[in-house]
mmCIF file of C-alpha atoms and ligand atoms in Angstrom:
data_model
loop_
_atom_site.group_PDB
_atom_site.id
_atom_site.type_symbol
_atom_site.label_atom_id
_atom_site.label_comp_id
_atom_site.label_asym_id
_atom_site.label_seq_id
_atom_site.Cartn_x
_atom_site.Cartn_y
_atom_site.Cartn_z
ATOM 1 C CA UNK A 1 -7.258 -2.052 -17.420
ATOM 2 C CA UNK A 2 -4.008 -0.704 -15.140
ATOM 3 C CA UNK A 3 -5.121 2.244 -13.132
ATOM 4 C CA UNK A 4 -2.656 5.453 -12.424
ATOM 5 C CA UNK A 5 -3.063 7.879 -9.277
ATOM 6 C CA UNK A 6 -2.174 11.665 -10.357
ATOM 7 C CA UNK A 7 -1.837 14.319 -7.262
ATOM 8 C CA UNK A 8 -1.149 17.679 -8.694
ATOM 9 C CA UNK A 9 -2.449 20.832 -7.374
ATOM 10 C CA UNK A 10 -1.756 22.469 -10.522
ATOM 11 C CA UNK A 11 -5.025 22.480 -12.778
ATOM 12 C CA UNK A 12 -3.749 22.640 -15.995
ATOM 13 C CA UNK A 13 -0.785 19.316 -15.633
ATOM 14 C CA UNK A 14 -3.060 16.707 -14.083
ATOM 15 C CA UNK A 15 -5.381 17.607 -17.066
ATOM 16 C CA UNK A 16 -2.294 17.061 -19.351
ATOM 17 C CA UNK A 17 -1.195 13.611 -17.992
ATOM 18 C CA UNK A 18 -4.535 12.699 -17.596
ATOM 19 C CA UNK A 19 -5.392 12.946 -21.473
ATOM 20 C CA UNK A 20 -2.294 11.259 -22.587
ATOM 21 C CA UNK A 21 -2.694 8.299 -20.180
ATOM 22 C CA UNK A 22 -6.387 8.366 -20.919
ATOM 23 C CA UNK A 23 -5.543 8.208 -24.409
ATOM 24 C CA UNK A 24 -2.995 5.853 -24.272
ATOM 25 C CA UNK A 25 -5.446 3.052 -22.255
ATOM 26 C CA UNK A 26 -4.700 3.806 -18.870
ATOM 27 C CA UNK A 27 -7.014 4.257 -15.937
ATOM 28 C CA UNK A 28 -6.706 7.411 -13.951
ATOM 29 C CA UNK A 29 -7.764 9.096 -11.208
ATOM 30 C CA UNK A 30 -6.947 12.726 -10.351
ATOM 31 C CA UNK A 31 -6.262 14.344 -6.951
ATOM 32 C CA UNK A 32 -5.411 17.880 -6.388
ATOM 33 C CA UNK A 33 -4.174 17.571 -1.962
ATOM 34 C CA UNK A 34 -2.144 16.085 -0.570
ATOM 35 C CA UNK A 35 -3.941 14.800 2.073
ATOM 36 C CA UNK A 36 -6.585 12.842 -0.203
ATOM 37 C CA UNK A 37 -3.885 12.569 -2.071
ATOM 38 C CA UNK A 38 -2.089 9.878 0.430
ATOM 39 C CA UNK A 39 -5.441 7.908 1.249
ATOM 40 C CA UNK A 40 -5.980 6.840 -2.220
ATOM 41 C CA UNK A 41 -2.459 6.319 -2.944
ATOM 42 C CA UNK A 42 -2.620 3.993 0.758
ATOM 43 C CA UNK A 43 -5.587 2.193 -0.705
ATOM 44 C CA UNK A 44 -3.107 0.093 -2.933
ATOM 45 C CA UNK A 45 -5.211 0.188 -6.053
ATOM 46 C CA UNK A 46 -3.246 1.563 -8.211
ATOM 47 C CA UNK A 47 -0.781 0.364 -10.918
ATOM 48 C CA UNK A 48 1.441 3.277 -10.787
ATOM 49 C CA UNK A 49 1.215 7.123 -8.543
ATOM 50 C CA UNK A 50 2.503 10.519 -10.112
ATOM 51 C CA UNK A 51 3.150 12.371 -7.804
ATOM 52 C CA UNK A 52 3.973 16.481 -7.706
ATOM 53 C CA UNK A 53 5.992 17.605 -4.896
ATOM 54 C CA UNK A 54 4.933 21.008 -3.877
ATOM 55 C CA UNK A 55 1.224 20.425 -2.539
ATOM 56 C CA UNK A 56 -1.503 21.687 -0.373
ATOM 57 C CA UNK A 57 -2.181 20.021 2.982
ATOM 58 C CA UNK A 58 0.977 17.778 2.770
ATOM 59 C CA UNK A 59 3.799 17.331 0.209
ATOM 60 C CA UNK A 60 5.348 14.715 -2.079
ATOM 61 C CA UNK A 61 8.240 13.595 0.112
ATOM 62 C CA UNK A 62 6.081 12.283 2.958
ATOM 63 C CA UNK A 63 3.486 11.106 1.061
ATOM 64 C CA UNK A 64 5.909 9.363 -1.250
ATOM 65 C CA UNK A 65 7.739 8.540 2.166
ATOM 66 C CA UNK A 66 4.069 6.452 3.668
ATOM 67 C CA UNK A 67 3.509 4.765 0.165
ATOM 68 C CA UNK A 68 6.676 2.994 0.781
ATOM 69 C CA UNK A 69 6.319 2.141 4.087
ATOM 70 C CA UNK A 70 3.336 0.177 2.361
ATOM 71 C CA UNK A 71 4.021 -1.200 -0.495
ATOM 72 C CA UNK A 72 6.845 -1.270 -3.738
ATOM 73 C CA UNK A 73 3.953 0.600 -6.611
ATOM 74 C CA UNK A 74 6.159 2.929 -8.858
ATOM 75 C CA UNK A 75 5.726 5.654 -7.881
ATOM 76 C CA UNK A 76 6.909 8.907 -10.209
ATOM 77 C CA UNK A 77 8.118 12.418 -8.818
ATOM 78 C CA UNK A 78 6.967 15.557 -10.931
ATOM 79 C CA UNK A 79 8.857 18.451 -9.776
ATOM 80 C CA UNK A 80 8.886 21.504 -10.166
ATOM 81 C CA UNK A 81 12.081 23.342 -9.423
ATOM 82 C CA UNK A 82 15.464 22.248 -10.660
ATOM 83 C CA UNK A 83 17.179 21.834 -7.126
ATOM 84 C CA UNK A 84 14.300 19.508 -5.390
ATOM 85 C CA UNK A 85 16.377 16.742 -7.472
ATOM 86 C CA UNK A 86 18.680 16.696 -5.687
ATOM 87 C CA UNK A 87 16.544 16.948 -2.058
ATOM 88 C CA UNK A 88 15.118 14.071 -4.009
ATOM 89 C CA UNK A 89 18.243 11.757 -4.685
ATOM 90 C CA UNK A 90 19.500 12.853 -1.584
ATOM 91 C CA UNK A 91 16.407 11.700 0.381
ATOM 92 C CA UNK A 92 16.346 8.424 -0.718
ATOM 93 C CA UNK A 93 13.188 8.107 -0.923
ATOM 94 C CA UNK A 94 12.613 4.912 -2.643
ATOM 95 C CA UNK A 95 10.669 6.892 -5.659
ATOM 96 C CA UNK A 96 11.353 4.627 -9.034
ATOM 97 C CA UNK A 97 11.883 7.845 -11.581
ATOM 98 C CA UNK A 98 11.260 12.165 -11.428
ATOM 99 C CA UNK A 99 10.439 14.868 -14.382
ATOM 100 C CA UNK A 100 10.891 18.090 -14.275
ATOM 101 C CA UNK A 101 8.367 20.418 -15.481
ATOM 102 C CA UNK A 102 7.332 21.099 -18.249
ATOM 103 C CA UNK A 103 7.579 17.147 -19.690
ATOM 104 C CA UNK A 104 7.011 16.554 -22.806
ATOM 105 C CA UNK A 105 3.190 14.192 -22.655
ATOM 106 C CA UNK A 106 4.889 11.809 -25.191
ATOM 107 C CA UNK A 107 7.812 11.696 -22.624
ATOM 108 C CA UNK A 108 5.858 10.711 -19.699
ATOM 109 C CA UNK A 109 3.673 8.574 -20.661
ATOM 110 C CA UNK A 110 6.625 6.195 -22.575
ATOM 111 C CA UNK A 111 7.668 6.544 -18.797
ATOM 112 C CA UNK A 112 4.988 5.054 -17.400
ATOM 113 C CA UNK A 113 4.459 2.451 -20.034
ATOM 114 C CA UNK A 114 7.925 0.884 -19.132
ATOM 115 C CA UNK A 115 7.270 1.533 -15.544
ATOM 116 C CA UNK A 116 3.884 -0.340 -15.272
ATOM 117 C CA UNK A 117 5.140 -3.698 -17.592
ATOM 118 C CA UNK A 118 8.046 -3.752 -15.200
ATOM 119 C CA UNK A 119 6.668 -3.580 -12.048
ATOM 120 C CA UNK A 120 4.087 -6.107 -13.448
ATOM 121 C CA UNK A 121 7.084 -8.016 -14.016
ATOM 122 C CA UNK A 122 8.588 -8.624 -10.925
ATOM 123 C CA UNK A 123 5.358 -9.140 -8.931
ATOM 124 C CA UNK A 124 4.605 -12.135 -11.545
ATOM 125 C CA UNK A 125 8.665 -13.296 -10.952
ATOM 126 C CA UNK A 126 8.534 -12.864 -7.295
ATOM 127 C CA UNK A 127 5.316 -14.960 -7.067
ATOM 128 C CA UNK A 128 6.615 -17.786 -8.584
ATOM 129 C CA UNK A 129 9.857 -17.703 -7.630
ATOM 130 C CA UNK A 130 7.676 -17.627 -3.848
ATOM 131 C CA UNK A 131 5.201 -21.269 -4.610
ATOM 132 C CA UNK A 132 7.215 -24.137 -3.388
ATOM 133 C CA UNK A 133 8.622 -22.633 -0.991
ATOM 134 C CA UNK A 134 7.823 -22.615 3.041
ATOM 135 C CA UNK A 135 8.241 -18.977 3.799
ATOM 136 C CA UNK A 136 5.365 -18.241 1.033
ATOM 137 C CA UNK A 137 2.449 -20.025 3.275
ATOM 138 C CA UNK A 138 1.501 -19.616 6.348
ATOM 139 C CA UNK A 139 -1.036 -22.577 7.233
ATOM 140 C CA UNK A 140 -2.719 -22.290 10.432
ATOM 141 C CA UNK A 141 -5.707 -24.810 11.492
ATOM 142 C CA UNK A 142 -8.238 -23.784 8.520
ATOM 143 C CA UNK A 143 -7.246 -20.567 7.986
ATOM 144 C CA UNK A 144 -4.464 -20.344 4.466
ATOM 145 C CA UNK A 145 -2.170 -16.846 3.476
ATOM 146 C CA UNK A 146 -0.482 -17.305 0.712
ATOM 147 C CA UNK A 147 1.485 -14.537 1.477
ATOM 148 C CA UNK A 148 2.963 -13.763 -2.707
ATOM 149 C CA UNK A 149 -0.903 -13.410 -3.568
ATOM 150 C CA UNK A 150 -1.658 -10.825 0.009
ATOM 151 C CA UNK A 151 -4.800 -14.532 0.037
ATOM 152 C CA UNK A 152 -6.423 -15.362 2.812
ATOM 153 C CA UNK A 153 -8.649 -18.506 3.023
ATOM 154 C CA UNK A 154 -10.624 -19.679 5.428
ATOM 155 C CA UNK A 155 -12.002 -22.888 5.650
ATOM 156 C CA UNK A 156 -11.062 -23.403 1.917
ATOM 157 C CA UNK A 157 -13.138 -19.847 1.227
ATOM 158 C CA UNK A 158 -11.334 -17.085 0.312
ATOM 159 C CA UNK A 159 -11.281 -14.440 2.593
ATOM 160 C CA UNK A 160 -11.570 -10.021 1.548
ATOM 161 C CA UNK A 161 -9.242 -8.084 3.513
ATOM 162 C CA UNK A 162 -8.256 -4.700 3.198
ATOM 163 C CA UNK A 163 -4.084 -4.019 2.851
ATOM 164 C CA UNK A 164 -4.151 -3.044 6.789
ATOM 165 C CA UNK A 165 -6.350 -5.556 8.002
ATOM 166 C CA UNK A 166 -4.480 -8.381 5.788
ATOM 167 C CA UNK A 167 -0.736 -6.734 7.207
ATOM 168 C CA UNK A 168 -2.770 -7.259 10.988
ATOM 169 C CA UNK A 169 -3.409 -10.543 10.251
ATOM 170 C CA UNK A 170 0.552 -11.429 7.943
ATOM 171 C CA UNK A 171 2.088 -10.135 11.971
ATOM 172 C CA UNK A 172 0.326 -11.991 14.110
ATOM 173 C CA UNK A 173 0.017 -15.007 11.317
ATOM 174 C CA UNK A 174 3.649 -14.643 11.103
ATOM 175 C CA UNK A 175 4.997 -15.450 15.101
ATOM 176 C CA UNK A 176 2.017 -17.516 16.096
ATOM 177 C CA UNK A 177 1.511 -17.774 19.562
ATOM 178 C CA UNK A 178 3.827 -14.229 20.186
ATOM 179 C CA UNK A 179 2.031 -11.776 21.813
ATOM 180 C CA UNK A 180 2.516 -8.640 19.583
ATOM 181 C CA UNK A 181 1.875 -5.232 21.700
ATOM 182 C CA UNK A 182 -1.157 -2.768 20.795
ATOM 183 C CA UNK A 183 1.672 -0.300 20.861
ATOM 184 C CA UNK A 184 4.240 -2.747 18.346
ATOM 185 C CA UNK A 185 1.125 -3.059 15.685
ATOM 186 C CA UNK A 186 -0.218 0.719 15.936
ATOM 187 C CA UNK A 187 3.771 1.338 15.201
ATOM 188 C CA UNK A 188 4.193 -0.266 12.487
ATOM 189 C CA UNK A 189 1.404 -0.007 10.256
ATOM 190 C CA UNK A 190 0.207 3.315 11.460
ATOM 191 C CA UNK A 191 2.264 5.836 11.157
ATOM 192 C CA UNK A 192 3.170 9.086 13.152
ATOM 193 C CA UNK A 193 0.661 11.558 10.479
ATOM 194 C CA UNK A 194 -2.383 9.048 10.976
ATOM 195 C CA UNK A 195 -5.290 10.592 12.558
ATOM 196 C CA UNK A 196 -6.500 8.414 15.233
ATOM 197 C CA UNK A 197 -4.583 6.532 18.140
ATOM 198 C CA UNK A 198 -3.958 2.689 19.858
ATOM 199 C CA UNK A 199 -7.701 2.617 19.966
ATOM 200 C CA UNK A 200 -8.341 2.423 16.273
ATOM 201 C CA UNK A 201 -6.139 -1.397 16.627
ATOM 202 C CA UNK A 202 -9.154 -2.570 18.054
ATOM 203 C CA UNK A 203 -11.007 -1.811 16.078
ATOM 204 C CA UNK A 204 -9.564 -3.185 12.891
ATOM 205 C CA UNK A 205 -8.499 -6.592 14.700
ATOM 206 C CA UNK A 206 -12.335 -6.416 15.537
ATOM 207 C CA UNK A 207 -13.284 -6.265 11.399
ATOM 208 C CA UNK A 208 -10.163 -9.219 11.455
ATOM 209 C CA UNK A 209 -12.083 -10.990 13.605
ATOM 210 C CA UNK A 210 -15.293 -10.448 11.602
ATOM 211 C CA UNK A 211 -14.338 -11.686 8.427
ATOM 212 C CA UNK A 212 -11.497 -14.761 9.441
ATOM 213 C CA UNK A 213 -13.757 -16.246 13.122
ATOM 214 C CA UNK A 214 -17.103 -18.469 12.751
ATOM 215 C CA UNK A 215 -18.049 -16.817 15.885
ATOM 216 C CA UNK A 216 -15.744 -13.776 16.445
ATOM 217 C CA UNK A 217 -17.597 -13.171 19.982
ATOM 218 C CA UNK A 218 -15.541 -15.991 20.545
ATOM 219 C CA UNK A 219 -12.216 -16.737 18.271
ATOM 220 C CA UNK A 220 -10.480 -18.993 17.245
ATOM 221 C CA UNK A 221 -7.486 -17.495 15.346
ATOM 222 C CA UNK A 222 -7.555 -13.745 17.082
ATOM 223 C CA UNK A 223 -7.054 -14.206 21.268
ATOM 224 C CA UNK A 224 -6.873 -11.513 23.210
ATOM 225 C CA UNK A 225 -3.880 -11.315 25.778
ATOM 226 C CA UNK A 226 -4.987 -8.857 28.420
ATOM 227 C CA UNK A 227 -3.905 -5.758 29.306
ATOM 228 C CA UNK A 228 -1.158 -6.283 26.394
ATOM 229 C CA UNK A 229 -2.414 -6.915 23.342
ATOM 230 C CA UNK A 230 -3.053 -9.820 20.765
ATOM 231 C CA UNK A 231 -1.480 -13.357 19.807
ATOM 232 C CA UNK A 232 -2.640 -16.421 17.709
ATOM 233 C CA UNK A 233 -3.751 -19.379 19.196
ATOM 234 C CA UNK A 234 -1.427 -22.101 17.901
HETATM 235 CA CA1 CA B 1 2.532 21.810 -6.846
#
């Protein structure tokens, strides 16, 4: 079942969206606050996101930006004011669509369905195109990364990684042998607004090692370059 995230602080609107989308066969998760909404949006577990612009905690513009740094999930902005639309257009935030309140629920459902169908088609085509393309797979000894599928195998066994662990591994594996500094990793995978600091990188490296290394204490894939960062052993 496709999952839709609603980030909306107006209870009545959120309820209306939830009711119509649930009736249309979608699984719906709703958040009424910008901070919680952003966290949900970045889990990568949704097929579409409906994003209100004016929210408590964090506004929709900055959530939109954070989503696009992570993934290409379809996002429909829900705006209360007419002048927001000019801002949306001007900012080029990468939203797929927008609706201005008040909107017709059937219009909403029709657009959601169109976006989800298009996105599914796109992702299917791109994984098909990438098969047989040498860039689509990275092999390092017993580790295999299938890029179009976002899958990682070690010694033939699939490893389950979070989006961030996967991106971290990919960042290193794209340049085997090259040292990537902690600063580069932090800047690339965590945005300025995120809670935490550079120590987060070491925490994630450690989690990643627990998942891909036979012996995380003496890693055969991710090597620490003391005082600098990490690299994939070649
Ligand atoms: Ca609002």
